[in-house]
Amino acid sequence: MTNDNLFATLRAAFPADLDAVAVETADTPQPLHYTWRDLDRGTAMLANLLASLELPPGSRIAAQVDKSVEAMMLYLAVLRAGHVYLPLNTAYQAGEIEYFVGNAEPAVVVCAKRNFGWVGKIAFNAGVQHVFTLDDDRSGTLLDRAAFHADVHEPAPVQGDDLAVIVYTSGTTGRSKGAMLTHENLRSNALVLKDYWAWRTPADGGDVLIHALPIFHVHGLFVAIHGALLNGSKTIWFARFDPAAVVARLPEATVFMGVPTLYVRMLGEAALTREQCAHMRLFVSGSAPLLIETFDAWRERTGHTILERYGMSETVMLTSNPYRPESARRGGTVGFALPGVGVRIRDDRGQPVATGEVGHIQVKGPNVFKGYWRMPEKTADEFTDDLWFKTGDVGKVDAEGYVTIVGRSKDLVITGGYNVYPAEVEALINELPGVAESAVIGVPHPDFGEGVVAVVVPRSGAALEPQAIVATLKTRIAGYKVPKHVVVVPELPRNQMGKVQKNLLRDAHRALFEPA
Ligand code: AMP
């Protein structure tokens, strides 16, 4: 019987020379070198530790840990053991973790040592049996325990349709939804991208990836990691993005993946030149719209055309600009539907639109997720009767097949590549003393793509202090969700249906973050 375990596919792609370096760390006090054998043995020991816990099939393993090679190995070990990985943003605070743990009911929680007090308490109160710690200096109880386990492990047999990962994406109502991705969702997408982006295996000269993205999100966890592993390519591993340090390593690399903010930051480095990029083969951007200014400035400075692609937690990658010819990569578009992926545009009533007309983006394919964890009704709402997934994005497809995203139907704000759902932030602001109501919007920000702005109405007679609102929010939610600016106004603009007209607010505050 074949085993559909994604780890087995990745492991089969390891190069014959298991003593070659698979990962080199760039920002540890000393560079660390992990061979392919180290990845194999380390993930086997972690998988054996998980197996020793005798967890029921389909158990969730939640991890809120700093980025490290060991954290990546934990992800791979969860696949290998046949359990379900649940990555959590390191910025999440207690209220958020409480929700995820309550909703996903993980069997195991792994957290940073410094957070063990509060994360452990939330987990144990919710009935979680096992809480381990893992820090980015290779310390913590997870590795201590794994050290007692054997370093060989046969990947657990799974079916392609079995869950591999649950990625939480916030909902517009403020409630997060867990997108259930299967082994086959992830494998099919990784294999398509391997061909589409012409990854070079060691036999054809090899690629070297610079990995500088977080690993609790699809871009860094799936697109980047699967890409490198599936090709036996070496990775230069940055735990934190530092534009100067990344630019300094470009001559050793061939592939870089970033959110638009990273490209903007790197353009701020004088050391970013054509010569510095001469060895590079591919720069990929996604997760948020890449401004044409950035696309053009990058081409002018480096001679390389950034390849923009589009995807989401529920579907992994959907569209991509072509690899060849480079001149066919079109700025402002996200390229073509990937092979095997269907992309169609529908109007508000679900009817087809004419070519080039704007409408709702719907998608289908082996990469499209199984549904939202324990939300069958929400899942049903997000699929059409003929089983296309409604992405919530608004866009168009031209006669050649290029897809352009023009906006988000749900007013999502994307700041520095992270999604902020206004309703979640508004709900917190509205609870503060003296606040009548609020509207959270995103406006152009030179560094983050969009900056979060809160427009707040005081209760009659109350005086609101914008700085105090910001300070309170910082203790309640992840920093990237906290408004960078708070505007106090006497009332919010509304249409006849009583809906707040966020477009008017965006227009009014459009220039807030423009350089003076
Ligand atoms: P997430 O689930 O966090 O990956 O966010 C997915 C959303 O990010 C998509 O639904 C889009 O709205 C947005 N997105 C991803 N890639 C792009 C892109 N290249 N251009 C514009 N928006 C993008």
Coordinates of C-alpha atoms and ligand atoms in Angstrom, one line a residue, residues 167-169 217-219 260 285-290 308-315 317-319 333-334 391-394 405-408 412 414 417-419 421, ligand 1:
V167 CA -4.0 27.0 10.0
Y168 CA -6.1 29.5 11.8
T169 CA -7.2 32.5 9.8
H217 CA 2.1 31.0 8.0
V218 CA 1.6 29.3 4.6
H219 CA 4.3 31.4 2.9
P260 CA 6.3 43.0 -0.1
S285 CA 6.6 37.9 -3.6
G286 CA 3.2 37.2 -2.1
S287 CA 0.8 37.3 0.9
A288 CA -0.1 41.0 0.1
P289 CA -0.2 43.2 -2.9
L290 CA 3.3 44.2 -4.2
E308 CA 4.4 37.7 -7.7
R309 CA 2.1 34.9 -6.8
Y310 CA -1.2 34.7 -4.9
G311 CA -2.5 32.2 -2.3
M312 CA -4.2 31.9 1.0
S313 CA -4.3 29.7 4.1
E314 CA -7.3 27.8 2.8
T315 CA -5.8 27.0 -0.6
M317 CA -0.9 28.8 -3.8
L318 CA -3.4 29.5 -6.5
T319 CA -1.8 31.7 -9.2
T333 CA -1.0 41.0 -11.5
V334 CA -0.6 37.7 -9.7
T391 CA -11.9 33.2 -1.6
G392 CA -13.4 36.5 -0.4
D393 CA -11.0 38.3 -2.8
V394 CA -12.3 40.5 -5.5
I405 CA -6.6 41.2 -7.3
V406 CA -8.4 44.5 -6.8
G407 CA -9.5 44.3 -3.2
R408 CA -10.9 42.2 -0.5
L412 CA -9.4 42.8 5.6
I414 CA -2.9 43.4 5.5
G417 CA 2.1 40.6 5.3
Y418 CA -0.2 39.9 8.3
N419 CA -3.9 39.9 8.2
Y421 CA -9.6 41.7 10.6
Ligands
AMP1 P1 -3.6 34.4 4.3 O1 -4.6 33.4 4.4 O2 -3.1 34.9 5.6 O3 -2.4 33.8 3.5 O4 -4.1 35.6 3.5 C1 -4.6 35.4 2.2 C2 -5.0 36.7 1.6 O5 -3.9 37.5 1.3 C3 -5.7 36.4 0.2 O6 -7.0 36.1 0.3 C4 -5.4 37.8 -0.4 O7 -6.4 38.7 0.0 C5 -4.1 38.2 0.1 N1 -3.0 38.0 -0.8 C6 -2.2 36.9 -0.9 N2 -1.3 37.1 -1.9 C7 -1.6 38.3 -2.5 C8 -1.0 39.0 -3.6 N3 0.0 38.5 -4.2 N4 -1.6 40.2 -3.9 C9 -2.7 40.6 -3.2 N5 -3.2 40.0 -2.2 C10 -2.7 38.8 -1.8

